[in-house]
mmCIF file of C-alpha atoms in Angstrom:
data_model
loop_
_atom_site.group_PDB
_atom_site.id
_atom_site.type_symbol
_atom_site.label_atom_id
_atom_site.label_comp_id
_atom_site.label_asym_id
_atom_site.label_seq_id
_atom_site.Cartn_x
_atom_site.Cartn_y
_atom_site.Cartn_z
ATOM 1 C CA MET A 1 9.437 3.523 4.370
ATOM 2 C CA TRP A 2 12.293 1.048 4.775
ATOM 3 C CA THR A 3 14.582 3.867 5.920
ATOM 4 C CA HIS A 4 12.180 5.030 8.668
ATOM 5 C CA THR A 5 14.309 6.489 11.463
ATOM 6 C CA SER A 6 12.584 4.737 14.376
ATOM 7 C CA TRP A 7 13.138 1.317 12.728
ATOM 8 C CA GLN A 8 16.936 1.575 12.606
ATOM 9 C CA GLY A 9 18.571 -0.977 14.861
ATOM 10 C CA ARG A 10 15.149 -2.494 15.701
ATOM 11 C CA PHE A 11 13.591 -3.755 12.477
ATOM 12 C CA LEU A 12 16.320 -2.668 10.090
ATOM 13 C CA SER A 13 20.059 -3.127 10.368
ATOM 14 C CA SER A 14 21.699 0.133 11.355
ATOM 15 C CA ARG A 15 24.935 -1.188 9.852
ATOM 16 C CA LEU A 16 23.547 -1.014 6.328
ATOM 17 C CA PRO A 17 23.639 2.215 4.320
ATOM 18 C CA ALA A 18 20.245 3.740 3.599
ATOM 19 C CA GLY A 19 20.279 2.489 0.015
ATOM 20 C CA GLU A 20 20.604 -1.153 1.177
ATOM 21 C CA ARG A 21 18.041 -1.282 3.985
ATOM 22 C CA LEU A 22 15.267 -2.644 1.812
ATOM 23 C CA ARG A 23 17.009 -6.006 2.227
ATOM 24 C CA SER A 24 16.302 -5.904 5.979
ATOM 25 C CA TYR A 25 12.756 -4.707 5.465
ATOM 26 C CA ALA A 26 12.055 -7.540 3.009
ATOM 27 C CA SER A 27 12.857 -10.050 5.766
ATOM 28 C CA TRP A 28 10.066 -8.603 7.938
ATOM 29 C CA CYS A 29 7.366 -8.031 5.310
ATOM 30 C CA ASN A 30 6.937 -9.394 1.776
ATOM 31 C CA THR A 31 5.417 -6.285 0.270
ATOM 32 C CA VAL A 32 5.914 -2.521 0.364
ATOM 33 C CA GLU A 33 3.709 0.437 -0.468
ATOM 34 C CA GLY A 34 5.707 2.561 -2.911
ATOM 35 C CA ASN A 35 4.553 6.003 -1.878
ATOM 36 C CA THR A 36 7.847 7.756 -2.712
ATOM 37 C CA THR A 37 7.302 7.346 -6.464
ATOM 38 C CA PHE A 38 4.384 9.769 -6.090
ATOM 39 C CA TYR A 39 6.771 12.589 -5.285
ATOM 40 C CA ALA A 40 9.665 11.727 -7.583
ATOM 41 C CA THR A 41 10.488 9.134 -10.156
ATOM 42 C CA PRO A 42 13.565 7.234 -8.962
ATOM 43 C CA SER A 43 16.628 6.633 -11.111
ATOM 44 C CA ARG A 44 16.887 3.336 -12.934
ATOM 45 C CA SER A 45 19.940 2.406 -10.897
ATOM 46 C CA THR A 46 17.938 2.899 -7.700
ATOM 47 C CA VAL A 47 15.206 0.604 -8.989
ATOM 48 C CA GLU A 48 17.814 -1.952 -10.026
ATOM 49 C CA SER A 49 19.088 -1.946 -6.430
ATOM 50 C CA TRP A 50 15.503 -2.586 -5.213
ATOM 51 C CA ALA A 51 15.362 -5.608 -7.455
ATOM 52 C CA ARG A 52 18.725 -6.904 -6.175
ATOM 53 C CA GLN A 53 17.617 -6.624 -2.573
ATOM 54 C CA THR A 54 14.324 -8.534 -2.931
ATOM 55 C CA TYR A 55 13.152 -11.944 -4.073
ATOM 56 C CA PRO A 56 11.168 -12.193 -7.334
ATOM 57 C CA ASP A 57 7.946 -12.826 -5.354
ATOM 58 C CA PHE A 58 8.349 -9.654 -3.245
ATOM 59 C CA ARG A 59 5.483 -7.256 -3.960
ATOM 60 C CA PHE A 60 5.833 -3.582 -4.858
ATOM 61 C CA VAL A 61 2.633 -1.566 -5.138
ATOM 62 C CA LEU A 62 3.955 1.623 -6.718
ATOM 63 C CA LYS A 63 2.058 4.882 -6.780
ATOM 64 C CA LEU A 64 1.958 6.737 -10.113
ATOM 65 C CA PRO A 65 3.691 10.128 -10.119
ATOM 66 C CA LYS A 66 1.829 13.158 -8.756
ATOM 67 C CA PRO A 67 1.955 15.060 -12.113
ATOM 68 C CA VAL A 68 -0.002 12.188 -13.695
ATOM 69 C CA THR A 69 -2.810 11.879 -11.178
ATOM 70 C CA HIS A 70 -3.051 15.224 -9.377
ATOM 71 C CA GLU A 71 -1.533 17.925 -11.566
ATOM 72 C CA ARG A 72 -2.561 16.797 -15.058
ATOM 73 C CA ARG A 73 -5.487 14.679 -13.804
ATOM 74 C CA LEU A 74 -4.809 11.804 -16.214
ATOM 75 C CA THR A 75 -4.734 14.054 -19.323
ATOM 76 C CA GLY A 76 -1.672 14.535 -21.515
ATOM 77 C CA VAL A 77 0.533 12.613 -19.121
ATOM 78 C CA GLU A 78 2.938 10.846 -21.463
ATOM 79 C CA GLN A 79 5.912 13.019 -20.563
ATOM 80 C CA ASP A 80 5.648 11.927 -16.916
ATOM 81 C CA LEU A 81 4.158 8.429 -17.267
ATOM 82 C CA ASP A 82 6.436 7.000 -19.968
ATOM 83 C CA PRO A 83 9.720 7.668 -18.096
ATOM 84 C CA PHE A 84 8.202 6.170 -14.937
ATOM 85 C CA LEU A 85 7.156 2.975 -16.732
ATOM 86 C CA GLU A 86 10.635 2.677 -18.263
ATOM 87 C CA VAL A 87 12.403 3.165 -14.929
ATOM 88 C CA ILE A 88 10.476 0.443 -13.076
ATOM 89 C CA GLU A 89 11.148 -2.249 -15.674
ATOM 90 C CA PRO A 90 13.997 -3.872 -13.622
ATOM 91 C CA LEU A 91 11.501 -4.893 -10.945
ATOM 92 C CA GLY A 92 9.818 -7.291 -13.348
ATOM 93 C CA PRO A 93 7.307 -9.576 -11.572
ATOM 94 C CA ARG A 94 7.873 -7.721 -8.276
ATOM 95 C CA VAL A 95 5.461 -5.014 -9.495
ATOM 96 C CA HIS A 96 2.308 -6.448 -7.985
ATOM 97 C CA ALA A 97 0.247 -3.438 -9.098
ATOM 98 C CA LEU A 98 0.561 0.169 -10.160
ATOM 99 C CA TRP A 99 -1.395 2.354 -7.802
ATOM 100 C CA VAL A 100 -3.518 5.170 -9.250
ATOM 101 C CA GLN A 101 -4.335 7.369 -6.258
ATOM 102 C CA LEU A 102 -6.793 10.088 -7.279
ATOM 103 C CA PRO A 103 -7.418 13.414 -5.455
ATOM 104 C CA GLY A 104 -10.517 13.974 -3.409
ATOM 105 C CA SER A 105 -11.869 16.318 -6.056
ATOM 106 C CA PHE A 106 -11.889 13.521 -8.635
ATOM 107 C CA GLY A 107 -15.555 12.499 -8.651
ATOM 108 C CA PRO A 108 -18.184 10.631 -10.655
ATOM 109 C CA LEU A 109 -18.232 13.295 -13.360
ATOM 110 C CA ASP A 110 -14.575 12.497 -14.082
ATOM 111 C CA LEU A 111 -15.058 8.783 -14.724
ATOM 112 C CA ALA A 112 -14.806 9.184 -18.478
ATOM 113 C CA LEU A 113 -11.283 10.549 -17.963
ATOM 114 C CA LEU A 114 -10.391 7.592 -15.797
ATOM 115 C CA SER A 115 -11.819 5.138 -18.316
ATOM 116 C CA GLY A 116 -9.820 6.608 -21.203
ATOM 117 C CA PHE A 117 -6.661 6.726 -19.112
ATOM 118 C CA MET A 118 -6.943 3.132 -17.936
ATOM 119 C CA ARG A 119 -7.550 1.807 -21.455
ATOM 120 C CA ARG A 120 -4.325 3.461 -22.658
ATOM 121 C CA LEU A 121 -2.144 1.876 -19.976
ATOM 122 C CA PRO A 122 0.081 -1.049 -20.961
ATOM 123 C CA ARG A 123 -1.483 -4.447 -20.222
ATOM 124 C CA SER A 124 1.838 -5.769 -18.906
ATOM 125 C CA TYR A 125 0.935 -4.437 -15.420
ATOM 126 C CA ARG A 126 -1.961 -4.831 -13.023
ATOM 127 C CA TYR A 127 -3.599 -1.662 -11.699
ATOM 128 C CA ALA A 128 -5.278 -0.552 -8.511
ATOM 129 C CA VAL A 129 -7.233 2.716 -8.136
ATOM 130 C CA GLU A 130 -7.807 4.624 -4.902
ATOM 131 C CA VAL A 131 -10.578 7.244 -4.855
ATOM 132 C CA ARG A 132 -11.421 9.687 -2.075
ATOM 133 C CA HIS A 133 -14.505 11.496 -3.348
ATOM 134 C CA ARG A 134 -17.347 10.798 -0.897
ATOM 135 C CA ALA A 135 -19.872 10.106 -3.638
ATOM 136 C CA PHE A 136 -18.169 6.830 -4.484
ATOM 137 C CA PHE A 137 -18.857 5.609 -0.955
ATOM 138 C CA GLU A 138 -22.229 7.223 -0.250
ATOM 139 C CA ASP A 139 -24.010 6.930 -3.633
ATOM 140 C CA GLU A 140 -24.603 3.409 -4.886
ATOM 141 C CA ARG A 141 -24.907 4.493 -8.518
ATOM 142 C CA SER A 142 -21.545 6.271 -8.447
ATOM 143 C CA ALA A 143 -19.911 3.233 -6.863
ATOM 144 C CA ARG A 144 -21.298 0.915 -9.537
ATOM 145 C CA LEU A 145 -20.164 3.258 -12.325
ATOM 146 C CA LEU A 146 -16.633 3.255 -10.915
ATOM 147 C CA GLU A 147 -16.662 -0.517 -10.597
ATOM 148 C CA LYS A 148 -17.729 -0.768 -14.259
ATOM 149 C CA VAL A 149 -14.793 1.458 -15.343
ATOM 150 C CA LEU A 150 -12.349 -0.613 -13.314
ATOM 151 C CA ALA A 151 -13.739 -3.858 -14.673
ATOM 152 C CA GLU A 152 -12.919 -2.754 -18.230
ATOM 153 C CA THR A 153 -9.218 -3.234 -17.467
ATOM 154 C CA GLY A 154 -9.344 -5.684 -14.558
ATOM 155 C CA ALA A 155 -8.281 -2.989 -12.068
ATOM 156 C CA GLU A 156 -8.863 -3.217 -8.319
ATOM 157 C CA TRP A 157 -10.475 -0.588 -6.065
ATOM 158 C CA VAL A 158 -8.149 0.147 -3.131
ATOM 159 C CA PRO A 159 -9.994 1.042 0.098
ATOM 160 C CA PHE A 160 -8.205 3.261 2.631
ATOM 161 C CA ASP A 161 -9.915 2.369 5.862
ATOM 162 C CA THR A 162 -9.565 5.213 8.388
ATOM 163 C CA ALA A 163 -12.813 4.577 10.284
ATOM 164 C CA PHE A 164 -11.112 3.283 13.437
ATOM 165 C CA PHE A 165 -8.536 6.071 13.411
ATOM 166 C CA PHE A 166 -11.252 8.741 13.533
ATOM 167 C CA ARG A 167 -13.450 6.875 16.041
ATOM 168 C CA SER A 168 -12.020 8.715 19.073
ATOM 169 C CA PRO A 169 -9.995 11.921 19.589
ATOM 170 C CA PRO A 170 -6.229 11.777 19.035
ATOM 171 C CA THR A 171 -3.933 11.171 21.994
ATOM 172 C CA THR A 172 -0.433 11.639 20.463
ATOM 173 C CA ASP A 173 1.234 14.328 18.411
ATOM 174 C CA ALA A 174 1.363 11.990 15.353
ATOM 175 C CA GLU A 175 -2.351 11.227 15.755
ATOM 176 C CA ARG A 176 -3.195 14.947 16.027
ATOM 177 C CA GLU A 177 -1.260 15.592 12.817
ATOM 178 C CA GLY A 178 -3.087 12.709 11.172
ATOM 179 C CA TRP A 179 -6.460 14.123 12.176
ATOM 180 C CA ALA A 180 -5.599 17.269 10.241
ATOM 181 C CA ARG A 181 -4.201 15.494 7.159
ATOM 182 C CA LYS A 182 -5.788 12.076 6.689
ATOM 183 C CA PRO A 183 -9.061 11.633 4.777
ATOM 184 C CA ARG A 184 -12.112 10.325 6.684
ATOM 185 C CA MET A 185 -12.885 7.196 4.689
ATOM 186 C CA PRO A 186 -15.449 4.463 5.460
ATOM 187 C CA ARG A 187 -14.682 0.767 5.473
ATOM 188 C CA ARG A 188 -15.184 -0.963 2.115
ATOM 189 C CA VAL A 189 -14.756 -4.750 1.853
ATOM 190 C CA ARG A 190 -15.827 -5.623 -1.678
ATOM 191 C CA ALA A 191 -13.031 -7.103 -3.810
ATOM 192 C CA LEU A 192 -13.276 -6.687 -7.574
ATOM 193 C CA THR A 193 -10.361 -8.911 -8.653
ATOM 194 C CA ASP A 194 -8.256 -11.840 -7.452
ATOM 195 C CA ARG A 195 -5.739 -9.317 -6.032
ATOM 196 C CA PRO A 196 -7.520 -7.106 -3.522
ATOM 197 C CA ILE A 197 -5.382 -4.408 -1.837
ATOM 198 C CA VAL A 198 -6.304 -2.788 1.483
ATOM 199 C CA ARG A 199 -4.775 0.225 3.242
ATOM 200 C CA TYR A 200 -5.576 0.336 6.954
ATOM 201 C CA LEU A 201 -4.837 3.160 9.390
ATOM 202 C CA GLY A 202 -4.720 2.246 13.070
ATOM 203 C CA ARG A 203 -3.664 4.224 16.136
ATOM 204 C CA ASP A 204 -0.320 4.592 17.926
ATOM 205 C CA ASP A 205 -1.666 2.281 20.637
ATOM 206 C CA ALA A 206 -0.547 -1.089 19.236
ATOM 207 C CA GLU A 207 -3.004 -3.155 21.311
ATOM 208 C CA ALA A 208 -5.963 -1.001 20.293
ATOM 209 C CA THR A 209 -4.927 -1.280 16.673
ATOM 210 C CA ALA A 210 -4.660 -5.080 16.939
ATOM 211 C CA ARG A 211 -8.176 -5.287 18.405
ATOM 212 C CA SER A 212 -9.560 -2.994 15.740
ATOM 213 C CA TRP A 213 -8.459 -5.034 12.748
ATOM 214 C CA ARG A 214 -10.431 -8.160 13.604
ATOM 215 C CA PRO A 215 -13.051 -7.596 10.855
ATOM 216 C CA TRP A 216 -10.254 -7.381 8.318
ATOM 217 C CA VAL A 217 -8.678 -10.605 9.544
ATOM 218 C CA ASP A 218 -11.949 -12.375 8.780
ATOM 219 C CA THR A 219 -12.296 -10.643 5.383
ATOM 220 C CA VAL A 220 -8.706 -11.430 4.309
ATOM 221 C CA ALA A 221 -9.083 -15.053 5.423
ATOM 222 C CA ALA A 222 -12.294 -15.313 3.404
ATOM 223 C CA TRP A 223 -10.563 -13.859 0.326
ATOM 224 C CA LEU A 224 -7.778 -16.399 0.670
ATOM 225 C CA GLU A 225 -10.310 -19.235 0.881
ATOM 226 C CA GLU A 226 -11.898 -17.939 -2.317
ATOM 227 C CA GLY A 227 -8.525 -18.267 -4.089
ATOM 228 C CA ARG A 228 -7.680 -14.528 -4.043
ATOM 229 C CA SER A 229 -4.208 -13.139 -3.224
ATOM 230 C CA PRO A 230 -4.805 -10.105 -0.980
ATOM 231 C CA THR A 231 -2.284 -7.466 0.042
ATOM 232 C CA PHE A 232 -2.841 -5.671 3.367
ATOM 233 C CA PHE A 233 -0.935 -2.506 4.253
ATOM 234 C CA LEU A 234 -0.866 -1.528 7.928
ATOM 235 C CA HIS A 235 -0.222 2.068 8.957
ATOM 236 C CA THR A 236 -0.206 3.895 12.263
ATOM 237 C CA PRO A 237 0.249 7.640 12.652
ATOM 238 C CA ASP A 238 3.886 7.348 13.840
ATOM 239 C CA ASN A 239 4.477 3.960 12.090
ATOM 240 C CA ARG A 240 6.929 3.128 14.866
ATOM 241 C CA GLU A 241 5.703 -0.467 15.300
ATOM 242 C CA ALA A 242 4.281 -0.981 11.808
ATOM 243 C CA PRO A 243 6.516 -3.939 10.728
ATOM 244 C CA ALA A 244 5.800 -5.890 13.916
ATOM 245 C CA LEU A 245 2.089 -5.062 13.657
ATOM 246 C CA ALA A 246 2.010 -6.208 10.033
ATOM 247 C CA ARG A 247 3.471 -9.559 11.065
ATOM 248 C CA ARG A 248 0.997 -9.790 13.933
ATOM 249 C CA PHE A 249 -1.876 -9.229 11.495
ATOM 250 C CA HIS A 250 -0.456 -12.010 9.271
ATOM 251 C CA ASP A 251 -0.288 -14.291 12.355
ATOM 252 C CA ASP A 252 -3.939 -13.544 13.138
ATOM 253 C CA VAL A 253 -4.910 -14.592 9.597
ATOM 254 C CA ARG A 254 -2.788 -17.748 9.890
ATOM 255 C CA ALA A 255 -4.612 -18.615 13.107
ATOM 256 C CA LEU A 256 -7.690 -19.027 10.917
ATOM 257 C CA LEU A 257 -5.820 -20.566 7.997
ATOM 258 C CA PRO A 258 -2.846 -22.565 9.340
ATOM 259 C CA GLU A 259 -1.891 -23.615 5.830
ATOM 260 C CA LEU A 260 -1.033 -19.984 4.951
ATOM 261 C CA GLU A 261 2.661 -19.600 4.280
ATOM 262 C CA PRO A 262 4.491 -17.778 7.086
ATOM 263 C CA LEU A 263 6.353 -14.547 6.500
ATOM 264 C CA PRO A 264 10.148 -14.763 6.172
ATOM 265 C CA GLU A 265 12.333 -14.889 9.275
ATOM 266 C CA PRO A 266 13.595 -11.395 10.048
ATOM 267 C CA ILE A 267 17.264 -10.706 9.472
ATOM 268 C CA VAL A 268 18.852 -9.582 12.725
ATOM 269 C CA ASP A 269 22.453 -8.581 12.007
ATOM 270 C CA ASP A 270 23.260 -5.685 14.295
ATOM 271 C CA GLU A 271 25.764 -7.736 16.293
ATOM 272 C CA PRO A 272 29.216 -6.120 16.560
ATOM 273 C CA LEU A 273 31.450 -6.554 13.548
ATOM 274 C CA THR A 274 34.376 -8.974 13.925
ATOM 275 C CA LEU A 275 37.486 -9.643 11.865
ATOM 276 C CA PHE A 276 36.763 -13.380 11.474
#
């Protein structure tokens, strides 16, 4: 997302080529949701450039390739998984977690597949699993079975909270598109590990989004007080103000926990170029 068009000249330096804009993004937020790796495995040189543009404590949560999770459904995936794992090596400690997003059709009856897959993954990475089958949220037994599978490898369950987004009818084109595409997921606040990861979908109205996330501010603050290290991803349908909203969320958490380290100072370098 660090090349998002509406961010150029506002959150990201328009003077930088697209391949170097992660440097600007990393001055606004200290983590990024690596959704692009779902659609294509990047080249090693691209990943090396990501490492050069970020500090060692910057967090990448990278989604496993689509052939692994959706097309082959975790079976016989070595030809797609192994090259991906090799390519991301230059990121080193920046890989906060590898994100196993499963299709909505992947339900409780498929948990044996997930268990076998997770046990075969290298222990050099942490893992986070996102499920979308309604049974995992509506049936307590299914939820506990999934938690048991995840506990076997210390993996986290990633909630995608879209409850606020679907609370009222859409009012923008981006929201209307989101209503047709986004899953209707309930809020889940139970952390399984010391590294909980949350995905939150707000609305294009920034003030309404900021009011809606209050329960998550309290939850994240509580996790921090427990010694956990949470990661919170903030989305809106058009994502136009997402970096500023993410920093605002962080400020709301810091208001409860003043000792929390602030985010980095944004790099603002769109001033005119000079010779000296």
